[in-house]
PDB file of C-alpha atoms in Angstrom:
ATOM      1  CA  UNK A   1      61.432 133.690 252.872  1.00 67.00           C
ATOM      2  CA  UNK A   2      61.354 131.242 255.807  1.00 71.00           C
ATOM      3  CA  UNK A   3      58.146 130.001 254.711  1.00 72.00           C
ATOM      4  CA  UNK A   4      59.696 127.912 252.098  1.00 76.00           C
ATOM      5  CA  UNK A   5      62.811 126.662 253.707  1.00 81.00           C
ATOM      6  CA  UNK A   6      63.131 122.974 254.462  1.00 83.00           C
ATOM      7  CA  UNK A   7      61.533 121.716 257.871  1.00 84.00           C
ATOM      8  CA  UNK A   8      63.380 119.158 259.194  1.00 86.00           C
ATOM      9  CA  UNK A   9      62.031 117.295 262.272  1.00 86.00           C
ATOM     10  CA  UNK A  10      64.677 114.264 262.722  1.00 86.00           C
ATOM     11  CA  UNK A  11      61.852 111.772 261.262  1.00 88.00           C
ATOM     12  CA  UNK A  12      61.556 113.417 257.941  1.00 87.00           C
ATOM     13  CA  UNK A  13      61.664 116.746 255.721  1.00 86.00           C
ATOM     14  CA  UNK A  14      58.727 119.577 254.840  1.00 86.00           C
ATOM     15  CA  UNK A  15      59.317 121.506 251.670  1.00 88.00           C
ATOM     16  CA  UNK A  16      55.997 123.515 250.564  1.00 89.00           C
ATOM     17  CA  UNK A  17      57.565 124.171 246.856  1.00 90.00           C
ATOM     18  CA  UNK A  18      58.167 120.289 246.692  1.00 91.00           C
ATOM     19  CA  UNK A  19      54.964 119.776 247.713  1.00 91.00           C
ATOM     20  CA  UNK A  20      53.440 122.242 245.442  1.00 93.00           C
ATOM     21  CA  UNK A  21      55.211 120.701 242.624  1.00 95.00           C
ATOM     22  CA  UNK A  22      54.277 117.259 243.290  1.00 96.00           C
ATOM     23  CA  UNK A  23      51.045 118.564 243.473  1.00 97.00           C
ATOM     24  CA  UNK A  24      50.879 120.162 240.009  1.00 97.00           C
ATOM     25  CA  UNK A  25      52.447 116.734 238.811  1.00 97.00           C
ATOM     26  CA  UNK A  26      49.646 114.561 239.955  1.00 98.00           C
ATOM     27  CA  UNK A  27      46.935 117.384 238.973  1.00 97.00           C
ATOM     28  CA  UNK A  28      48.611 116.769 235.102  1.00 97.00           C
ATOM     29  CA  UNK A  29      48.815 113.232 235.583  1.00 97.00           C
ATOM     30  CA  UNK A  30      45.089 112.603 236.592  1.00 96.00           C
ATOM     31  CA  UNK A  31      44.263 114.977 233.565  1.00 96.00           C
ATOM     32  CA  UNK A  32      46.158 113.500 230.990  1.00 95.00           C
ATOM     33  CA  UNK A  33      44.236 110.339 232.444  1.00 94.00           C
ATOM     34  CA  UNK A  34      41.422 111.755 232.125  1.00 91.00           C
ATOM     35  CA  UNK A  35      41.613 113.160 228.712  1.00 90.00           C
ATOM     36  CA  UNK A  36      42.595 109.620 227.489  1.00 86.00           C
ATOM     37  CA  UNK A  37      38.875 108.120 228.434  1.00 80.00           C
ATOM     38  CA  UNK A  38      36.245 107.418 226.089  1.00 74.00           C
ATOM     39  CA  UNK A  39      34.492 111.085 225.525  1.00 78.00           C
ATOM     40  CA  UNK A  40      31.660 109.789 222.659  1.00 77.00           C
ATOM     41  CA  UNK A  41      29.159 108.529 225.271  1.00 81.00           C
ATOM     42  CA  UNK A  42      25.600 109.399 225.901  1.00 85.00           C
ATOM     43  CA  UNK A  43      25.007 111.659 229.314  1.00 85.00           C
ATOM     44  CA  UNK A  44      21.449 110.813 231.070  1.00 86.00           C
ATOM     45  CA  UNK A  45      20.831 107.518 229.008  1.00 88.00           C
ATOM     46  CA  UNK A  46      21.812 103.674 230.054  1.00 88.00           C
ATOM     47  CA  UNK A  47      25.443 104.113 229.143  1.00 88.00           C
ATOM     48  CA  UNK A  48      26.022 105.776 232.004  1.00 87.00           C
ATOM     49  CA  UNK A  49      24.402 103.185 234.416  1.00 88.00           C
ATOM     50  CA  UNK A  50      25.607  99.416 235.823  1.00 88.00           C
ATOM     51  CA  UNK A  51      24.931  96.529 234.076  1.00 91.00           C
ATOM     52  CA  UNK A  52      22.823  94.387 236.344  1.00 91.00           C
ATOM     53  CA  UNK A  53      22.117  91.004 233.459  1.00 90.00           C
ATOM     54  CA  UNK A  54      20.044  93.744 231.589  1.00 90.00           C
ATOM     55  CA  UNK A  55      17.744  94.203 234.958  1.00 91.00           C
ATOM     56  CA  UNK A  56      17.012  98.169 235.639  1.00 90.00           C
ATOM     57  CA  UNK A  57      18.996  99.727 238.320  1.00 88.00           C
ATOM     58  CA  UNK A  58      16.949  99.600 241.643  1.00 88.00           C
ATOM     59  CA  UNK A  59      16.956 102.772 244.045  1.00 87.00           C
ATOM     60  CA  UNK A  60      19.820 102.872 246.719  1.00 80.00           C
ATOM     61  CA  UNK A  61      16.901 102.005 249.214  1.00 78.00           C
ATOM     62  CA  UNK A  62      16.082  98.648 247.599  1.00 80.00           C
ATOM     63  CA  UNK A  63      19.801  97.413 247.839  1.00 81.00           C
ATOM     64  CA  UNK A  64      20.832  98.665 251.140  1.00 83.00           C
ATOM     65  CA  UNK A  65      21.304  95.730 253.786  1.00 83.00           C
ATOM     66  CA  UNK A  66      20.475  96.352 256.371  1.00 82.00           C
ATOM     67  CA  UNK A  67      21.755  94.885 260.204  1.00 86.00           C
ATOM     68  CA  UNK A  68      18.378  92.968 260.530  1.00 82.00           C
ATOM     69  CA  UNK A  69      20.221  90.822 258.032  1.00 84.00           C
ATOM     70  CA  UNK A  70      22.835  89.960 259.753  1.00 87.00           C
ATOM     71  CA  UNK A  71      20.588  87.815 262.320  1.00 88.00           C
ATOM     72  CA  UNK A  72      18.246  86.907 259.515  1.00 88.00           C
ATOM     73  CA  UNK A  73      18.769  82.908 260.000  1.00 91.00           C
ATOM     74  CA  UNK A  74      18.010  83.691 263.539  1.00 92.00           C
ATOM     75  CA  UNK A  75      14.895  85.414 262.838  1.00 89.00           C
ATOM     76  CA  UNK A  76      13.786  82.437 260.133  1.00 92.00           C
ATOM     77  CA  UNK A  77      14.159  80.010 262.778  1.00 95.00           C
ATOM     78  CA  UNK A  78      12.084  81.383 265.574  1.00 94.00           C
ATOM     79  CA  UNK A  79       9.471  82.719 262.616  1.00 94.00           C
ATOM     80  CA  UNK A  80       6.534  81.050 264.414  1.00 94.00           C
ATOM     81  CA  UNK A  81       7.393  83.284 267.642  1.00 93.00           C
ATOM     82  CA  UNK A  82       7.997  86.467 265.732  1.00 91.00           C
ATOM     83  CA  UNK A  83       4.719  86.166 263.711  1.00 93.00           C
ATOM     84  CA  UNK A  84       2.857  86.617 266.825  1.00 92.00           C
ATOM     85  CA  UNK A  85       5.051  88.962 269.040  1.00 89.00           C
ATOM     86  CA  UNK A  86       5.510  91.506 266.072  1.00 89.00           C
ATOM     87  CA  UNK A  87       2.293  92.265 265.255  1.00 89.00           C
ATOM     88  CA  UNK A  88       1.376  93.103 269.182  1.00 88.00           C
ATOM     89  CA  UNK A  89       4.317  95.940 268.853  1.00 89.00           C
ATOM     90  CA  UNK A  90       2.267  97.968 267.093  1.00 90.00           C
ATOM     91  CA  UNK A  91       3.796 100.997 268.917  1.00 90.00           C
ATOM     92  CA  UNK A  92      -0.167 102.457 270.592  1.00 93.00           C
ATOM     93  CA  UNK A  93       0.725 103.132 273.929  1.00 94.00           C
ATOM     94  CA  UNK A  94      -3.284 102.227 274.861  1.00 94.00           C
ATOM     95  CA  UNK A  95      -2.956  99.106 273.484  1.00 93.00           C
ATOM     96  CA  UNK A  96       0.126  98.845 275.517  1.00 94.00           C
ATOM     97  CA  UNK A  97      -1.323  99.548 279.026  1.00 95.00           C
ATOM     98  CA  UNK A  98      -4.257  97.366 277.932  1.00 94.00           C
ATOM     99  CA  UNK A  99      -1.695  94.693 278.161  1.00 93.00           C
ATOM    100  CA  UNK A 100       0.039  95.827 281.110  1.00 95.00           C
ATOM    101  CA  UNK A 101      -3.978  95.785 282.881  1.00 96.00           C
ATOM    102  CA  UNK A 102      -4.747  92.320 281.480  1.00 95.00           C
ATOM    103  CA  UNK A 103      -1.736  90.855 282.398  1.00 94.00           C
ATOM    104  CA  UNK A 104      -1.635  92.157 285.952  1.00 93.00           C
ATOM    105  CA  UNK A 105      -5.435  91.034 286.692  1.00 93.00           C
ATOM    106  CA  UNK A 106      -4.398  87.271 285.336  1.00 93.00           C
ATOM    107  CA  UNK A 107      -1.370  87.725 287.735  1.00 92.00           C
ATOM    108  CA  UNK A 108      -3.245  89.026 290.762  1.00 91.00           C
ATOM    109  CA  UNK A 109      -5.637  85.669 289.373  1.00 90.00           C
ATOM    110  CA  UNK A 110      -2.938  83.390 289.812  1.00 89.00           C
ATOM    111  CA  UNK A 111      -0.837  84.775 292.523  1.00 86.00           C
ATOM    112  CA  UNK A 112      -2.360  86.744 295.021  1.00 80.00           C
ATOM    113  CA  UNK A 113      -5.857  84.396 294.544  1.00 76.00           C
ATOM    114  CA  UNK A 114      -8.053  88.120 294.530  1.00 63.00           C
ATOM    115  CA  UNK A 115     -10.896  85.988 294.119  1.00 59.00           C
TER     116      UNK A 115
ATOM    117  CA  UNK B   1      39.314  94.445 203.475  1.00 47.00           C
ATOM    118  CA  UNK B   2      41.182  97.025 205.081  1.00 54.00           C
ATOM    119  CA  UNK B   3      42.393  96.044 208.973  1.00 53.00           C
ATOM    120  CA  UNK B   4      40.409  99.092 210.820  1.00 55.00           C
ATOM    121  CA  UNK B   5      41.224 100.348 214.230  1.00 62.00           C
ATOM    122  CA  UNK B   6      38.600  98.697 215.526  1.00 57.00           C
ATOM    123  CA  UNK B   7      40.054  94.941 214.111  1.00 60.00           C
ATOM    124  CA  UNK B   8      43.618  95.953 215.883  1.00 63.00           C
ATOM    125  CA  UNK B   9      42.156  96.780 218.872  1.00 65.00           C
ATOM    126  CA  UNK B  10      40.164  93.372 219.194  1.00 80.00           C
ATOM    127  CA  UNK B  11      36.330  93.202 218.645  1.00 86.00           C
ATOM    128  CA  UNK B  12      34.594  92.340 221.537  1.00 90.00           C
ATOM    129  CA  UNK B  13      31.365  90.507 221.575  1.00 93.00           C
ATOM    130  CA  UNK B  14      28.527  90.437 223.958  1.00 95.00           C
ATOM    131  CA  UNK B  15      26.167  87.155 223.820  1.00 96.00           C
ATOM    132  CA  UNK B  16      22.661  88.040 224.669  1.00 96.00           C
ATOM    133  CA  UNK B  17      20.347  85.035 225.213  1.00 95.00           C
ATOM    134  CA  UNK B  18      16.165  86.253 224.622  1.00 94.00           C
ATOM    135  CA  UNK B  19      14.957  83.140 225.085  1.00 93.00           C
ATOM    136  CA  UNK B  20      16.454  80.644 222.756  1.00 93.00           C
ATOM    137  CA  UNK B  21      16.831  76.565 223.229  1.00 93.00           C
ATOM    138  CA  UNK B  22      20.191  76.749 223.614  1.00 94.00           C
ATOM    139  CA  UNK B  23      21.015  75.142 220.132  1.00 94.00           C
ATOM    140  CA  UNK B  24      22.462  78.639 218.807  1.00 95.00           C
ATOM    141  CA  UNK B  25      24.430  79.243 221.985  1.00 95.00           C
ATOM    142  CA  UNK B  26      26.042  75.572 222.170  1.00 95.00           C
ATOM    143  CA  UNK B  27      27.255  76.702 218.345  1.00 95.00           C
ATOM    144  CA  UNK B  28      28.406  80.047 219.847  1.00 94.00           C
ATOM    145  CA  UNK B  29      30.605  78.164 222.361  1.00 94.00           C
ATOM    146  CA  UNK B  30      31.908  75.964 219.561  1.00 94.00           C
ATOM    147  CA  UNK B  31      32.878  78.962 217.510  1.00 93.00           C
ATOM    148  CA  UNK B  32      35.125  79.792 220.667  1.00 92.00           C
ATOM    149  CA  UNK B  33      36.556  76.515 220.557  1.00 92.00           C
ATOM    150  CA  UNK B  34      40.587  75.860 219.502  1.00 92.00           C
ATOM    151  CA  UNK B  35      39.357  74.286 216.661  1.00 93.00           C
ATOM    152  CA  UNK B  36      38.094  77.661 214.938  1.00 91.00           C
ATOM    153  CA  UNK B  37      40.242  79.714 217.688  1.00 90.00           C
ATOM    154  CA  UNK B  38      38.853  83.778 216.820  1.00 88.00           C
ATOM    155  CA  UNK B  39      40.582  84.656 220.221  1.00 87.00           C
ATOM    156  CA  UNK B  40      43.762  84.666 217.860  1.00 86.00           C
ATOM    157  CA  UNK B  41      42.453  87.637 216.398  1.00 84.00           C
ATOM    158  CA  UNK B  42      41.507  89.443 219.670  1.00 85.00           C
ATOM    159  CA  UNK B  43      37.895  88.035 218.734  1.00 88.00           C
ATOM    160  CA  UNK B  44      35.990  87.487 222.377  1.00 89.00           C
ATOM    161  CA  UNK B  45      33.073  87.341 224.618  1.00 92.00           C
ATOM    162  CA  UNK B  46      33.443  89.584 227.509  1.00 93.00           C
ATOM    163  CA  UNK B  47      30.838  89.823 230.336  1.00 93.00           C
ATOM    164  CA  UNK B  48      29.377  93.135 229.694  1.00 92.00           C
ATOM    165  CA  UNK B  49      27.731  95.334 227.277  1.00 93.00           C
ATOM    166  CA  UNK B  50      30.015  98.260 227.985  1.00 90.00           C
ATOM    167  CA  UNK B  51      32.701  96.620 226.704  1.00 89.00           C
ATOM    168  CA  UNK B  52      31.573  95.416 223.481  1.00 91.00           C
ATOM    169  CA  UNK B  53      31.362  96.219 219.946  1.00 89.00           C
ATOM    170  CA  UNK B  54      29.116  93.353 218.740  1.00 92.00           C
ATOM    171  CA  UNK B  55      25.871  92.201 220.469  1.00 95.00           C
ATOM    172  CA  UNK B  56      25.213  88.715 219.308  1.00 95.00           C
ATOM    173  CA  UNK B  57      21.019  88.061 220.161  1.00 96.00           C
ATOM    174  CA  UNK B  58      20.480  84.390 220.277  1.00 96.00           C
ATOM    175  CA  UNK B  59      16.113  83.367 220.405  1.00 94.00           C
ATOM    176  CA  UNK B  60      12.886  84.768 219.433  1.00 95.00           C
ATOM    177  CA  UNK B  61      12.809  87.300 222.156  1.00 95.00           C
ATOM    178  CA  UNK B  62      10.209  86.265 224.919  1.00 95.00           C
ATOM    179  CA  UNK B  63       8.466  88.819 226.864  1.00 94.00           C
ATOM    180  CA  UNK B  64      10.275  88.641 229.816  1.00 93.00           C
ATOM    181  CA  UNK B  65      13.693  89.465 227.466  1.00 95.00           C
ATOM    182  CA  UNK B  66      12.559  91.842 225.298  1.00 95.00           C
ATOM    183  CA  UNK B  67      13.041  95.270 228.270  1.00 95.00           C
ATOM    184  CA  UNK B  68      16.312  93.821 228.909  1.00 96.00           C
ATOM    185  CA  UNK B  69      17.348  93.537 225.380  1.00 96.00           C
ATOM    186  CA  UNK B  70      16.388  97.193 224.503  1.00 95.00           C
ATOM    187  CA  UNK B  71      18.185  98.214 227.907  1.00 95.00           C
ATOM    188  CA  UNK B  72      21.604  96.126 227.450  1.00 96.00           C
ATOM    189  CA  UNK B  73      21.455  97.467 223.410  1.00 95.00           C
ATOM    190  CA  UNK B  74      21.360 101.069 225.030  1.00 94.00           C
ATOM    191  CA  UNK B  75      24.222 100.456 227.230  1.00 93.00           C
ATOM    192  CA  UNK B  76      26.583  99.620 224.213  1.00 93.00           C
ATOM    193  CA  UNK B  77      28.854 102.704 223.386  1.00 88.00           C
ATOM    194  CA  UNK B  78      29.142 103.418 220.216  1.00 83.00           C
ATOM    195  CA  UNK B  79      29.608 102.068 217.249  1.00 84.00           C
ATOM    196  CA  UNK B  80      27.769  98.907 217.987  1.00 89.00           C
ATOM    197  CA  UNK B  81      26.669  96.351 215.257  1.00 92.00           C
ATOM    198  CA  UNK B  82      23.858  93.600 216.529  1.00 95.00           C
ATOM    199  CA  UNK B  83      24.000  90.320 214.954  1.00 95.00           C
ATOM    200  CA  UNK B  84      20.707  88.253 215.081  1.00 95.00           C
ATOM    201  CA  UNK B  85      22.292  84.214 215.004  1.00 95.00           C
ATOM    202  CA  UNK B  86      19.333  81.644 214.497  1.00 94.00           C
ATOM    203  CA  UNK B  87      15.948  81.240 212.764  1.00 95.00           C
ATOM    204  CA  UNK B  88      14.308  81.797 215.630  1.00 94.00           C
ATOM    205  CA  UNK B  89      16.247  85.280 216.122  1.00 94.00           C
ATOM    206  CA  UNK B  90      14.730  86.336 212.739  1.00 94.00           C
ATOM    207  CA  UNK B  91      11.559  85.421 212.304  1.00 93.00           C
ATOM    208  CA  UNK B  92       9.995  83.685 215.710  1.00 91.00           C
ATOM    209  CA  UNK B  93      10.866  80.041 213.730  1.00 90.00           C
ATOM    210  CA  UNK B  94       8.915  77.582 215.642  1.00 91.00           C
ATOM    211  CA  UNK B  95       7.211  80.249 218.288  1.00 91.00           C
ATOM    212  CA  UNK B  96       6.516  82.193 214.915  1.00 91.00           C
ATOM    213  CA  UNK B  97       3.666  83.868 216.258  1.00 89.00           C
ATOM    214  CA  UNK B  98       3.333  82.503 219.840  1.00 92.00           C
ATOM    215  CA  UNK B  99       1.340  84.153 222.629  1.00 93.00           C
ATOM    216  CA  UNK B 100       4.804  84.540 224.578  1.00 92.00           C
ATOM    217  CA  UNK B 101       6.887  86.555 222.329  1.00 94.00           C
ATOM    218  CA  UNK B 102       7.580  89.995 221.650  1.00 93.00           C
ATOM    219  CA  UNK B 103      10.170  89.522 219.011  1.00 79.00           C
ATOM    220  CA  UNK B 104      11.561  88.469 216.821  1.00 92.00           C
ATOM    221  CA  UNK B 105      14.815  90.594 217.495  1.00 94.00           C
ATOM    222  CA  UNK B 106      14.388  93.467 214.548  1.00 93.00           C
ATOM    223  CA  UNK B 107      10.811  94.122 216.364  1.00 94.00           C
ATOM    224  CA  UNK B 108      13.022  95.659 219.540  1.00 95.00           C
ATOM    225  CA  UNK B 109      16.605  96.621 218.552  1.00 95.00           C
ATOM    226  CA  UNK B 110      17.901  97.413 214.496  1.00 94.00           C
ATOM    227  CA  UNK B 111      19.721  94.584 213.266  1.00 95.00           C
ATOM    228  CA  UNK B 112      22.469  94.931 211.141  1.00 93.00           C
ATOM    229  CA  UNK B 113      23.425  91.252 210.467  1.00 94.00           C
ATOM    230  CA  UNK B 114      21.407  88.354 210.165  1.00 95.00           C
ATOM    231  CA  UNK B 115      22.934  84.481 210.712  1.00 95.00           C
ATOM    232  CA  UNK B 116      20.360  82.310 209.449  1.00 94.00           C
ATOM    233  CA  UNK B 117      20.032  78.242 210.413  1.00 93.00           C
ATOM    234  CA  UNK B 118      18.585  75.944 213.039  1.00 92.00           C
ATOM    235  CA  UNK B 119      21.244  75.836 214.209  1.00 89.00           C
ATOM    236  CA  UNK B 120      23.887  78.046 212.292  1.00 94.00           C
ATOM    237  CA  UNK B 121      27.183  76.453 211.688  1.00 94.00           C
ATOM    238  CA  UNK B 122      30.132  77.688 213.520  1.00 94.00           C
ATOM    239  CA  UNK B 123      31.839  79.071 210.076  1.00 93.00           C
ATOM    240  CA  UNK B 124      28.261  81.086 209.549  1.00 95.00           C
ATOM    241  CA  UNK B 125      29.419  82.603 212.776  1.00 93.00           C
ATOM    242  CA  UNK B 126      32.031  83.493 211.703  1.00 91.00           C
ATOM    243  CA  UNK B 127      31.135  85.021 208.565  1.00 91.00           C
ATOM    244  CA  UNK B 128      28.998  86.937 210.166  1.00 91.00           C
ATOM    245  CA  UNK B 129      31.396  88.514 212.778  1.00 89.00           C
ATOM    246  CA  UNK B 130      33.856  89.132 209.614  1.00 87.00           C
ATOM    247  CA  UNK B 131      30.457  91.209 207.884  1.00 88.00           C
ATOM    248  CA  UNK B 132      30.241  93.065 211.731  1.00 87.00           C
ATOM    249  CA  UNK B 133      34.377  94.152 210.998  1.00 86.00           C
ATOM    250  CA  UNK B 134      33.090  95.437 207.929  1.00 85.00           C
ATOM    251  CA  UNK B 135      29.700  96.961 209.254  1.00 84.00           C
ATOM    252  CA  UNK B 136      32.036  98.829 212.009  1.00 82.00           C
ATOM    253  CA  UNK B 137      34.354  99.893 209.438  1.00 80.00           C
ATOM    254  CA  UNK B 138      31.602 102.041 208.001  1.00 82.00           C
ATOM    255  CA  UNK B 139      30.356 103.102 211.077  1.00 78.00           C
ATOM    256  CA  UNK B 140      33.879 104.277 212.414  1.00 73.00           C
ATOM    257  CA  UNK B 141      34.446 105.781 208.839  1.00 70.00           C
ATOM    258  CA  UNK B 142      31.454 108.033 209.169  1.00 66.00           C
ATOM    259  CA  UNK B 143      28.498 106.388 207.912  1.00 67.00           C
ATOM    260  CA  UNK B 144      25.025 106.877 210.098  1.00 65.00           C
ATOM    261  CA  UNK B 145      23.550 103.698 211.713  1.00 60.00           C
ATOM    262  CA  UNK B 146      20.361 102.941 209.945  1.00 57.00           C
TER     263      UNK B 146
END
């Protein structure tokens, strides 16, 4: 019957009955907490959903924030920069090496005087 | 009248505004006053529907209001009583009719207890939430909600 004897460590004690029993205790506790809630409401209707002032719940999505808003006040203030570099990330790797070609030729222009 | 469970265990009120001038509500907040005091009798507003027994509708019920009047009268457990405070509550009053409304209350939600005046005096209030003791009485006792 070792497996129930007291473990001892020199920092503290193991019992598995005590544990067991505590256990139980907390099992009957949360029940009897349990039991003592309000059992008349409505499943699947809005009793069973937040009050937002009377507003309808949005999806998880909707309320999630995000990290982009932790920089928002950043991004508000340079708005007239982002409005323009944004839309030219439009992830289309053509479009990309279009830019890569334009801006080389206007650099080959300027630096190396091609023509 | 018999002091129901419902009386000992304090009735709580929930103050829905649809739309109204305020007139009603400024008479709600001096029924809450020391001067009249219901708190004494465990009489209160608390901040949400699911805690209330009594939803007290204050205005004609605009369209914007009249979803989230339906939804907040869902999310009252049960039994709930509705009190309709004002003219305007009842019949429109001065918007009878308007473009803008969708109410008056009874049009959305059942009422079960009507406070008439423009505004109604706090001891009409009153009188009222003393009929709602009575309505949830019934209710608790086993009669159906109309």
């Amino acid at each position: 019957m070792a497996f129930i004897e007291t473990l001892s460590t020199g920092y503290g004690n193991w019992n598995p009955l005590f544990w067991t029993f505590a256990f139980v205790i907390a099992l009957i506790l949360g029940w009897i907490i349990w039991r003592s809630g309000e059992s008349s409401y409505k499943r699947d209707t809005e009793q069973v959903k937040p009050y937002l002032s009377g507003n309808p719940e949005p999806e998880k999505g909707e309320v999630h924030i995000r990290a982009g808003n932790m920089y928002w006040g950043f991004t508000e203030a340079l708005k007239g920069y982002y409005d323009i570099l944004v839309p030219l990330h439009n992830g289309i790797l053509t479009d990309y090496i279009l830019w890569f070609l334009g801006v080389m030729a206007v650099m080959l222009i300027i630096v190396a005087g091609v023509f | 009248m018999k002091i129901s469970d419902s009386f000992k265990r304090s009735l709580w009120v929930f103050h829905f505004n649809s739309g109204s001038c305020n007139g009603c509500d400024i008479e709600i907040v001096g029924t809450l006053m020391p001067r009249y005091d219901p708190e004494r009798f465990g009489i209160k507003l608390v901040g949400s529907p699911r805690h209330a027994d009594v939803l007290l509708v204050t205005g004609p019920v605009v369209h914007a209001m009249a979803d989230r009047l339906r939804r907040v009268y869902e999310q009252m457990p049960e039994p709930k009583v509705v009190i309709s405070v004002g003219t305007c509550s009842q019949s429109g009053g001065v918007f009878f009719d308007s473009y803008n409304l969708d109410g008056p209350v009874s049009d959305i939600i059942p009422v079960d207890i009507y406070i008439p005046g423009c505004a109604p005096r706090p001891e009409a209030i009153i009188d009222g939430v003393v009929k709602a003791i009575a309505k949830l009485e019934r209710l608790k006792g086993g009669e159906k909600h109309e």
